[in-house]
Coordinates of C-alpha atoms in Angstrom, one line a residue:
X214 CA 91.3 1.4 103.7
X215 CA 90.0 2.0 107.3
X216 CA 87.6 5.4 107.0
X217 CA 86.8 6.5 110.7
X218 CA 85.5 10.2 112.3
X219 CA 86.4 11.7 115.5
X220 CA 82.9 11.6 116.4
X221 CA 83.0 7.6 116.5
X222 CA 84.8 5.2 118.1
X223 CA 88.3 4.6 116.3
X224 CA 88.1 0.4 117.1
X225 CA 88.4 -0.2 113.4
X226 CA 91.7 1.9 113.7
X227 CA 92.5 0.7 116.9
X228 CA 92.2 -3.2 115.8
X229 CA 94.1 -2.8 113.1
X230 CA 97.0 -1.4 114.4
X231 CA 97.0 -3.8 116.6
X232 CA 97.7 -6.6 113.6
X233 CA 101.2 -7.7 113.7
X234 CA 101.2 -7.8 110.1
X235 CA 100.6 -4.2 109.9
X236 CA 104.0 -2.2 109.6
X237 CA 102.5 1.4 109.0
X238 CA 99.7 3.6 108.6
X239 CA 99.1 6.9 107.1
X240 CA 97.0 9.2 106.4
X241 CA 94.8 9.5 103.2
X242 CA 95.8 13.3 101.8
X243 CA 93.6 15.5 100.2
X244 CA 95.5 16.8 97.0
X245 CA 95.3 20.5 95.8
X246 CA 97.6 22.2 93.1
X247 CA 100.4 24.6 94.4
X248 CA 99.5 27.6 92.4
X249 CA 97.3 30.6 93.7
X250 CA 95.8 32.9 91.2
X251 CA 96.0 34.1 87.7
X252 CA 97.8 36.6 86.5
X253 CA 108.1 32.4 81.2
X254 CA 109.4 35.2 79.9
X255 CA 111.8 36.1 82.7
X256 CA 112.4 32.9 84.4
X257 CA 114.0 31.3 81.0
X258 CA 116.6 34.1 81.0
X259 CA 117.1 34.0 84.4
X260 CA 117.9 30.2 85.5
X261 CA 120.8 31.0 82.8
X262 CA 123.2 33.5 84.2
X263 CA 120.8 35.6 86.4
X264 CA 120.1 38.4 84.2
X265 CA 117.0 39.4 82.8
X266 CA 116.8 41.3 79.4
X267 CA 113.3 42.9 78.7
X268 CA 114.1 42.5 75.1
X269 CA 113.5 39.1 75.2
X270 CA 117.3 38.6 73.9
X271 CA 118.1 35.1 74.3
X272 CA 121.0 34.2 76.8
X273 CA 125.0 34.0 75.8
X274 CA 124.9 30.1 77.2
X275 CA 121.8 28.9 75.1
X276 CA 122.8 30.6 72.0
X277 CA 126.0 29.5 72.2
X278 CA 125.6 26.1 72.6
X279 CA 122.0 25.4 71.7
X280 CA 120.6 24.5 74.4
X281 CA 117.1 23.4 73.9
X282 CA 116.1 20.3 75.6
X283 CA 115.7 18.4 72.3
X284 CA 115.7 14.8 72.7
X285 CA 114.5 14.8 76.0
X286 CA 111.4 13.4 77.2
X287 CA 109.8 15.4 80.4
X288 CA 106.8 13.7 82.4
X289 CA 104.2 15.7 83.7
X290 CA 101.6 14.9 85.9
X291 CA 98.6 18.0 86.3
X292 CA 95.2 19.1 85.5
X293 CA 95.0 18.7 81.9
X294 CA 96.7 20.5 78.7
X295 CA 95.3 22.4 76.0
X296 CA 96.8 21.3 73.3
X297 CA 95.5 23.6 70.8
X298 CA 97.2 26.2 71.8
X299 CA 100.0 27.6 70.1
X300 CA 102.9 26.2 72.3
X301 CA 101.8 22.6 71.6
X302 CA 99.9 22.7 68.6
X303 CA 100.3 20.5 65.6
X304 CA 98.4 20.5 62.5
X305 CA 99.7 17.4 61.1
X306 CA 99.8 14.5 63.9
X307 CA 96.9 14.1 66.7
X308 CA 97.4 13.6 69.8
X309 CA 98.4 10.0 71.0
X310 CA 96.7 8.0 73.7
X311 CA 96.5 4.9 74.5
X312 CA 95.3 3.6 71.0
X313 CA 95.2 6.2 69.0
X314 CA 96.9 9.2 67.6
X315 CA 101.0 9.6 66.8
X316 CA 103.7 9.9 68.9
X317 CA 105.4 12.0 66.1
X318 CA 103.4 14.9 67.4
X319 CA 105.4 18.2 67.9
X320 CA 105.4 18.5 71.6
X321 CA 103.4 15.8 73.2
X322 CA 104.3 11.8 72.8
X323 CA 101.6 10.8 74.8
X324 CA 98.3 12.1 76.8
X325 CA 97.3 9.8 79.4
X326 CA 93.9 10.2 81.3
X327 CA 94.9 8.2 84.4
X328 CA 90.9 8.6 85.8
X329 CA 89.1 8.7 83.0
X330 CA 88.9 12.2 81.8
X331 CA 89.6 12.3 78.3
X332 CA 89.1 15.7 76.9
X333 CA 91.2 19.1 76.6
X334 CA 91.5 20.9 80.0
X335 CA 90.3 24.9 80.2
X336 CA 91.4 24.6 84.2
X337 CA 94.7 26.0 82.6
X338 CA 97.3 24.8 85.7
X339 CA 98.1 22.3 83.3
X340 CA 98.6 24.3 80.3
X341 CA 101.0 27.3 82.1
X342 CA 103.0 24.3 83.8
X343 CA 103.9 22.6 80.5
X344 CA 104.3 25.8 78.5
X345 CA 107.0 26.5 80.7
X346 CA 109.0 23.7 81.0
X347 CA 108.8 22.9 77.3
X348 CA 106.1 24.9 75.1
X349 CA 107.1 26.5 71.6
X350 CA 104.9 28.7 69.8
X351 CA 103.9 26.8 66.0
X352 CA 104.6 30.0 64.3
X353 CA 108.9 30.8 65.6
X354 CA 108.3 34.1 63.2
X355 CA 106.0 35.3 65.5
X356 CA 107.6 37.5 67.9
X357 CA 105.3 38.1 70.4
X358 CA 104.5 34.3 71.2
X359 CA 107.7 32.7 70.7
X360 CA 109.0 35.5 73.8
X361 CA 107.4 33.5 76.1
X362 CA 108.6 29.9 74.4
X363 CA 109.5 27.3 77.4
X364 CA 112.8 26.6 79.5
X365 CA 113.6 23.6 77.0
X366 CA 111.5 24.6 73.7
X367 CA 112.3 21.5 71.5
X368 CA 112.0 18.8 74.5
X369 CA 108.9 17.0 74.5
X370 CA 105.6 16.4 76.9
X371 CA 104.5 13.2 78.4
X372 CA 101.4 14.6 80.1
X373 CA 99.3 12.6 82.6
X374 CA 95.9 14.0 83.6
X375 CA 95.6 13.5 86.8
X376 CA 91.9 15.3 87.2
X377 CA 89.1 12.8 87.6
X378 CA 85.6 13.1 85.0
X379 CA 84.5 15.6 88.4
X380 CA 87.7 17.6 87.7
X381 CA 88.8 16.9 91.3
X382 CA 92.7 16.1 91.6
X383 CA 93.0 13.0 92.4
X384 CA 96.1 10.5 92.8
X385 CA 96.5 6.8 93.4
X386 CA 97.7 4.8 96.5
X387 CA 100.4 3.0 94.8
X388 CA 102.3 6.1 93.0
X389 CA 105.5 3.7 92.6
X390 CA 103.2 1.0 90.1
X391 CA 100.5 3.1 88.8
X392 CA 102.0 6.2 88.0
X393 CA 105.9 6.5 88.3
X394 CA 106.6 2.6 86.5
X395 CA 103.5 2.3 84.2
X396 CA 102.8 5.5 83.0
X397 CA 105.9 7.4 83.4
X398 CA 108.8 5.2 83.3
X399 CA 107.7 2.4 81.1
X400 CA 107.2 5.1 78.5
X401 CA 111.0 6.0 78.9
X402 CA 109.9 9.4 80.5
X403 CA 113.0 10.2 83.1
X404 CA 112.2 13.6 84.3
X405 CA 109.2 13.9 85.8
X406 CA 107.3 17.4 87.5
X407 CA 105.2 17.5 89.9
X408 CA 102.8 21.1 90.9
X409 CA 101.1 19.6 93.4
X410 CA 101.1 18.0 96.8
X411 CA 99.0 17.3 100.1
X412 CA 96.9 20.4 101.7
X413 CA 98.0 19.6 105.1
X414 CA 100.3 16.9 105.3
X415 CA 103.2 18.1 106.9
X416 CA 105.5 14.7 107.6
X417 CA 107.0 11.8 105.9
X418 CA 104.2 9.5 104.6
X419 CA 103.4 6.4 102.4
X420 CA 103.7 8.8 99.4
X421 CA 107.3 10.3 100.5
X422 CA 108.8 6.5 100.7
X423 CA 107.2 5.2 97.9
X424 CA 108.8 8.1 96.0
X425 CA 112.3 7.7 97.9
X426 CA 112.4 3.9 96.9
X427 CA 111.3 4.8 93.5
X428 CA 114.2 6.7 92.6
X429 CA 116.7 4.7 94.6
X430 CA 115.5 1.6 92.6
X431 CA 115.6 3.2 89.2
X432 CA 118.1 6.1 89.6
X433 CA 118.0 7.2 86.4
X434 CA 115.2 9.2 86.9
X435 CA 114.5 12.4 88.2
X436 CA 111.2 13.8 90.5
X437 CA 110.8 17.0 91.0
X438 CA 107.9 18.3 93.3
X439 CA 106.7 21.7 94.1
X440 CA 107.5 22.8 98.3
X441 CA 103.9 24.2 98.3
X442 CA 102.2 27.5 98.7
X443 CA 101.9 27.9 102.8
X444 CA 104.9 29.8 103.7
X445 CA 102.8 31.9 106.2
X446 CA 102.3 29.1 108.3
X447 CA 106.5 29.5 109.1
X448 CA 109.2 26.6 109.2
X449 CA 107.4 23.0 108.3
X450 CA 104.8 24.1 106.1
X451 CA 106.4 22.2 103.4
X452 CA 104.0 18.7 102.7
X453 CA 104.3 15.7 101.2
X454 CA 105.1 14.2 98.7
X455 CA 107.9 17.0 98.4
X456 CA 109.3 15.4 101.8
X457 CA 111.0 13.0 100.0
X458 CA 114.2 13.0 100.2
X459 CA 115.6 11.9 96.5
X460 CA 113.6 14.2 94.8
X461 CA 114.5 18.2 93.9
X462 CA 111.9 20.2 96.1
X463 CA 111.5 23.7 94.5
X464 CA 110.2 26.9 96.3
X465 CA 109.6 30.0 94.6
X466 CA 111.4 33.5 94.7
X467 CA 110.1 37.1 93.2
X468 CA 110.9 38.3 89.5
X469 CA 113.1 40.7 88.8
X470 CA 109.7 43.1 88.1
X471 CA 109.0 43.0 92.1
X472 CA 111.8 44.6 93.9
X473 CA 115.3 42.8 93.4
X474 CA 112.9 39.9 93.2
X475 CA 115.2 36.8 92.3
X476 CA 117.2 37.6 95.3
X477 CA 114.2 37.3 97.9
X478 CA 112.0 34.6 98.5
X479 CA 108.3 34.9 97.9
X480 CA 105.9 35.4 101.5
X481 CA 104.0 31.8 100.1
X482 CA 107.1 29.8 99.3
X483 CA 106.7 26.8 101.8
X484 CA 109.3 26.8 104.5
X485 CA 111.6 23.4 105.2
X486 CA 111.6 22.1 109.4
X487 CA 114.9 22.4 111.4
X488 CA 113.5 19.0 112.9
X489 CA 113.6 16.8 110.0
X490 CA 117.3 17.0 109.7
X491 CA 117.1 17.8 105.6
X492 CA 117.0 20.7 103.7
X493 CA 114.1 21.5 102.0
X494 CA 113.4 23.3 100.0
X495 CA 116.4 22.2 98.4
X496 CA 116.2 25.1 95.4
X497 CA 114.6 28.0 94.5
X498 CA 113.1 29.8 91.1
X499 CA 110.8 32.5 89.7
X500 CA 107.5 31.8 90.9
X501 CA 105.7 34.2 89.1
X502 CA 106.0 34.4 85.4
X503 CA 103.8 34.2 81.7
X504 CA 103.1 30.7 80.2
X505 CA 101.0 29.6 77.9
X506 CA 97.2 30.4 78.2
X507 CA 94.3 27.7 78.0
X508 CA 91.1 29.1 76.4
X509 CA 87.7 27.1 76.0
X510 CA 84.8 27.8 73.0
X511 CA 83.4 30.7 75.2
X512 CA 86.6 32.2 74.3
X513 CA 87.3 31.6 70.7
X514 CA 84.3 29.7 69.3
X515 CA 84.2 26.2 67.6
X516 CA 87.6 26.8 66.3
X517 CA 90.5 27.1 69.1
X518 CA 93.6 25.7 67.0
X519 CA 96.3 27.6 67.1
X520 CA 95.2 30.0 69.7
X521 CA 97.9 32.4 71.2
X522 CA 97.6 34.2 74.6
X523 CA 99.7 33.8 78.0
X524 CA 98.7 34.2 81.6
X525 CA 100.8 35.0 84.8
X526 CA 99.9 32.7 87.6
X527 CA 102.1 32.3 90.4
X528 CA 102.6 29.9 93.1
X529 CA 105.6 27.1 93.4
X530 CA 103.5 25.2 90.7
X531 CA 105.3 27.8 88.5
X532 CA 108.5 27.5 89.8
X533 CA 108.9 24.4 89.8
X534 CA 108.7 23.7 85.8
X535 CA 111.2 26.3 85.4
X536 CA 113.5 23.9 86.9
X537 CA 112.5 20.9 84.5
X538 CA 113.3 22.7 82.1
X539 CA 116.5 23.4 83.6
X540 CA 117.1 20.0 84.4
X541 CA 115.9 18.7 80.8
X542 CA 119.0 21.1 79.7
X543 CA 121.1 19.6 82.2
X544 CA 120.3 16.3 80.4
X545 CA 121.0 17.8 77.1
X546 CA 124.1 18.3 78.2
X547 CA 125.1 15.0 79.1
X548 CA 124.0 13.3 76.5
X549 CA 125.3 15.2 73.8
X550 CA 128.8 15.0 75.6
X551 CA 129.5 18.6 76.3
X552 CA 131.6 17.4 79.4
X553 CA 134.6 17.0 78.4
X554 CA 134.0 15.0 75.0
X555 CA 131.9 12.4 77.6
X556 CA 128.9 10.8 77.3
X557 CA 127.8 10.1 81.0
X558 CA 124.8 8.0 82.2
X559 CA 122.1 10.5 83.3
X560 CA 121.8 9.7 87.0
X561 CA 119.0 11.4 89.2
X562 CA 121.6 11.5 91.6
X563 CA 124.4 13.3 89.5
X564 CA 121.5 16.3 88.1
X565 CA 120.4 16.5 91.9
X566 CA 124.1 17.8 92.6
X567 CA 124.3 19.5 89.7
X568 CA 121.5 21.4 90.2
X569 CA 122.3 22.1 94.1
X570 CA 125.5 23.7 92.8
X571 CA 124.0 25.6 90.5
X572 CA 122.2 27.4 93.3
X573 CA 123.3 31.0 94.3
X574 CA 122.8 32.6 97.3
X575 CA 119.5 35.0 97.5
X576 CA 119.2 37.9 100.2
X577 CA 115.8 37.4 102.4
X578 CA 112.4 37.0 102.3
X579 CA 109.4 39.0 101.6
X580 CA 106.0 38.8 103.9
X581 CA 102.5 39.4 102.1
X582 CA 102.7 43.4 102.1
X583 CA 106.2 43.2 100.2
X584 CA 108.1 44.0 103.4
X585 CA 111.4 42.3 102.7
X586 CA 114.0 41.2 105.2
X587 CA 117.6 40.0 105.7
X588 CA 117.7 35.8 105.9
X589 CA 119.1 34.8 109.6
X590 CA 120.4 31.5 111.0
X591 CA 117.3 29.7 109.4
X592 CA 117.8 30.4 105.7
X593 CA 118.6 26.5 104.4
X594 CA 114.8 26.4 104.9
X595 CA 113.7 29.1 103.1
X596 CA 116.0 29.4 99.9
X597 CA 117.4 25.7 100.6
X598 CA 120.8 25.6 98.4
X599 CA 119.7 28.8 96.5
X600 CA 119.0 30.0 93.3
X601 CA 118.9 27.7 89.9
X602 CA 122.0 29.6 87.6
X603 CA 122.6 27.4 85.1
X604 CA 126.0 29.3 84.2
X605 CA 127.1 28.5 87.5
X606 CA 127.6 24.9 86.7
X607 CA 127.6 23.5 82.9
X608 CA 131.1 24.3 82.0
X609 CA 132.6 25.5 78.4
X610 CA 136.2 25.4 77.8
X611 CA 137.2 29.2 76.8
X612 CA 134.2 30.9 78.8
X613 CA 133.9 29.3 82.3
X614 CA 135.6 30.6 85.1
X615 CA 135.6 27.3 87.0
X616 CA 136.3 24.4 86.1
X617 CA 134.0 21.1 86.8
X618 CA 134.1 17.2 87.9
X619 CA 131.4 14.9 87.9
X620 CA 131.7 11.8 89.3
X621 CA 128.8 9.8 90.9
X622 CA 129.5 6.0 92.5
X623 CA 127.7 4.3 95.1
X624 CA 128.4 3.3 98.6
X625 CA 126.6 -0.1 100.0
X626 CA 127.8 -0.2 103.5
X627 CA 126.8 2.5 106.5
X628 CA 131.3 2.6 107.3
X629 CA 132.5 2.4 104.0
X630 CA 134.0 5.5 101.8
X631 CA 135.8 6.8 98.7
X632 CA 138.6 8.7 98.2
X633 CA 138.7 11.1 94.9
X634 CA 142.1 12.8 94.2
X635 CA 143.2 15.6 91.9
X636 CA 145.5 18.0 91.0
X637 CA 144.9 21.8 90.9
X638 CA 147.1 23.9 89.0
X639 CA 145.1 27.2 89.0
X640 CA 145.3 28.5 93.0
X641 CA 143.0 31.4 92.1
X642 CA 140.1 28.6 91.0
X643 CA 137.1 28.6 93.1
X644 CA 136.5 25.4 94.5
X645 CA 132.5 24.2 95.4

């Protein structure tokens, strides 16, 4: 790496750009978390059928069918996790790492301290973002925890910490090898979050096309990356890597507690750029919500195990967990050959579409002050496809009022093209 300063000559820079050998050069980001400040429940009833019931009564389509993530592995990359707390804790098995501990564990198969930290996390980023893609309180006969259980309760964690001993975020150069193949996907992890992204990157780097090839390469799984918290700065404030193109970019909306809040996007949700020719974000989800709390011995002594207590934070780090969980569901629902009595090869590219569908329509956008206004010509790059409705796209026979086709294949050549041809018999079916 070439290190230079405005306030010295840029030869280095300049000579080796002029290499022939060189094909590109970016940047070096500086990484930051996409949440903004402390403050589950109502996103996990939401993303089903886009009610919310303050009971806390579960939704018609995961009672129904049991939908709970089990058997799905979810990859999460953050601050650090506290896994004593009550929506990860387990008594019985330790926590694996590299050579120690069991992957039998509860909710975590594996902790991996990619930079050397090795200890439970009290930043609590971490904690929130994992209680709500997949945290379950130990005790279910407890009420007042299990309200504010994750999207996909019984799927399970592989958490990397990305924090450094300095507690600085820190992420390497080679993403594809260090941290998508060795840590994520070598450990048959194939959904993988992402809460956080470049402070001021705004274009298609080194870490948008090692993600992009990533995925093309192994397409079996899925990146999802938060759009980012600068949504004042106006269209293109999204920033890497949530550029990338084969990844689901997530921006945030309100909760139904501020104003007809899923309907309007949130004043910080990052916008997508008219220039770049995609859409991005390309969904959107609660961005505010309760997850699980992390707590250090200043708060409960020598003893933490067990420990209950949520926080709200919001931010697009929040939202976009909510749609891991969704997307672990999604996966559920594959594999367990809900579709028609088929079991389908879980393709990044078929959830991706599957997820875009699922999107609904939301109203406007909301500035700082909670002014809210109507969406105009630009809305693809606020609210991107919409809305995450999970109803709106996993089909039952008896209660759907659509019907659905997958089909995924794969084109080689710029000119060449499929045809797919059915029959409808029902003219009053909608058709997406």
């Amino acid at each position: 790496m070439v290190k230079s300063s405005l306030a010295r000559p840029l030869l280095p820079l300049a000579n080796l750009l002029s290499q022939k050998d060189i094909l590109s050069v970016s940047l070096k980001p500086k990484w930051k978390l996409h949440h903004l400040r402390q403050l589950n429940d109502y996103a996990r009833q939401s993303l089903a059928d886009g009610y919310y019931d303050a009971s806390g009564e579960s939704s018609k389509i995961y009672k129904l069918h049991n939908l709970n993530g089990r058997n799905v592995l979810v990859g999460v990359g953050d601050s650090g996790i506290d896994w004593k707390s009550t929506y990860f804790y387990d008594p019985d098995h330790s926590v694996k790492r590299a050579e120690s501990g069991s992957s039998d564990h509860r909710k975590i198969s594996l902790y991996v301290p990619l930079f050397g930290k090795d200890e439970t996390s009290t930043d609590g980023h971490g904690t929130h973002v994992c209680g709500t893609i997949a945290g379950k309180a130990y005790d279910s006969s407890n009420s007042s925890d299990a309200l504010y259980n994750g999207i996909a309760e019984e799927a399970k964690l592989l958490f990397v910490d990305l924090e450094d001993s300095d507690e600085d975020l820190y992420l390497p150069k080679d993403l594809y090898n260090r941290y998508y193949m060795k840590t994520l996907y070598r450990n048959k992890a194939r959904i993988n979050s992402n809460s956080w992204g470049s402070e001021e990157d705004y274009e298609y780097d080194s870490f948008c096309s090692q993600t992009d090839k990533f995925v093309w390469d192994y397409n079996d799984m899925l990146i999802l990356f938060a759009a980012g918290n600068e949504g004042e700065e106006g269209l293109g404030s999204v920033t890497s890597p949530a550029l990338s193109k084969n990844v689901i970019t997530v921006g945030a909306t309100h909760s139904e507690r501020n104003h007809d809040g899923k309907n309007y996007i949130t004043y910080f949700s990052s916008r997508g750029n008219p220039n770049k020719r995609t859409i991005k974000p390309d969904i959107v989800a609660p961005g505010d919500q309760f997850s699980a709390k992390s707590l250090s011995r200043w708060d409960c002594g020598l003893n933490c195990d067990n420990h209950g207590g949520v926080v709200k934070m919001q931010g697009t780090s929040m939202a976009t967990p909510a749609v891991a969980g969704i997307v672990a569901l999604i996966t559920q629902y594959l594999k367990e050959k809900s579709y028609h009595n088929q079991e389908l090869d879980v393709r990044a590219s078929l959830i991706k579409a599957m997820v875009v569908h699922s999107g609904q329509p939301t109203t406007g956008y909301c500035n700082i002050i909670m002014r809210c206004f109507p969406h105009n010509k630009n809305h693809f790059y606020y609210e991107g496809h919409g809305r995450v409705q999970l109803d709106r796209v996993l089909h039952y026979d008896g209660e759907s009022d659509f019907e659905l086709f997958l089909y995924y294949g794969q084109i080689n050549e710029k000119k060449e093209s499929f045809t797919l041809e059915f029959t409808i018999t029902n003219i009053s079916l909608e058709i997406q």
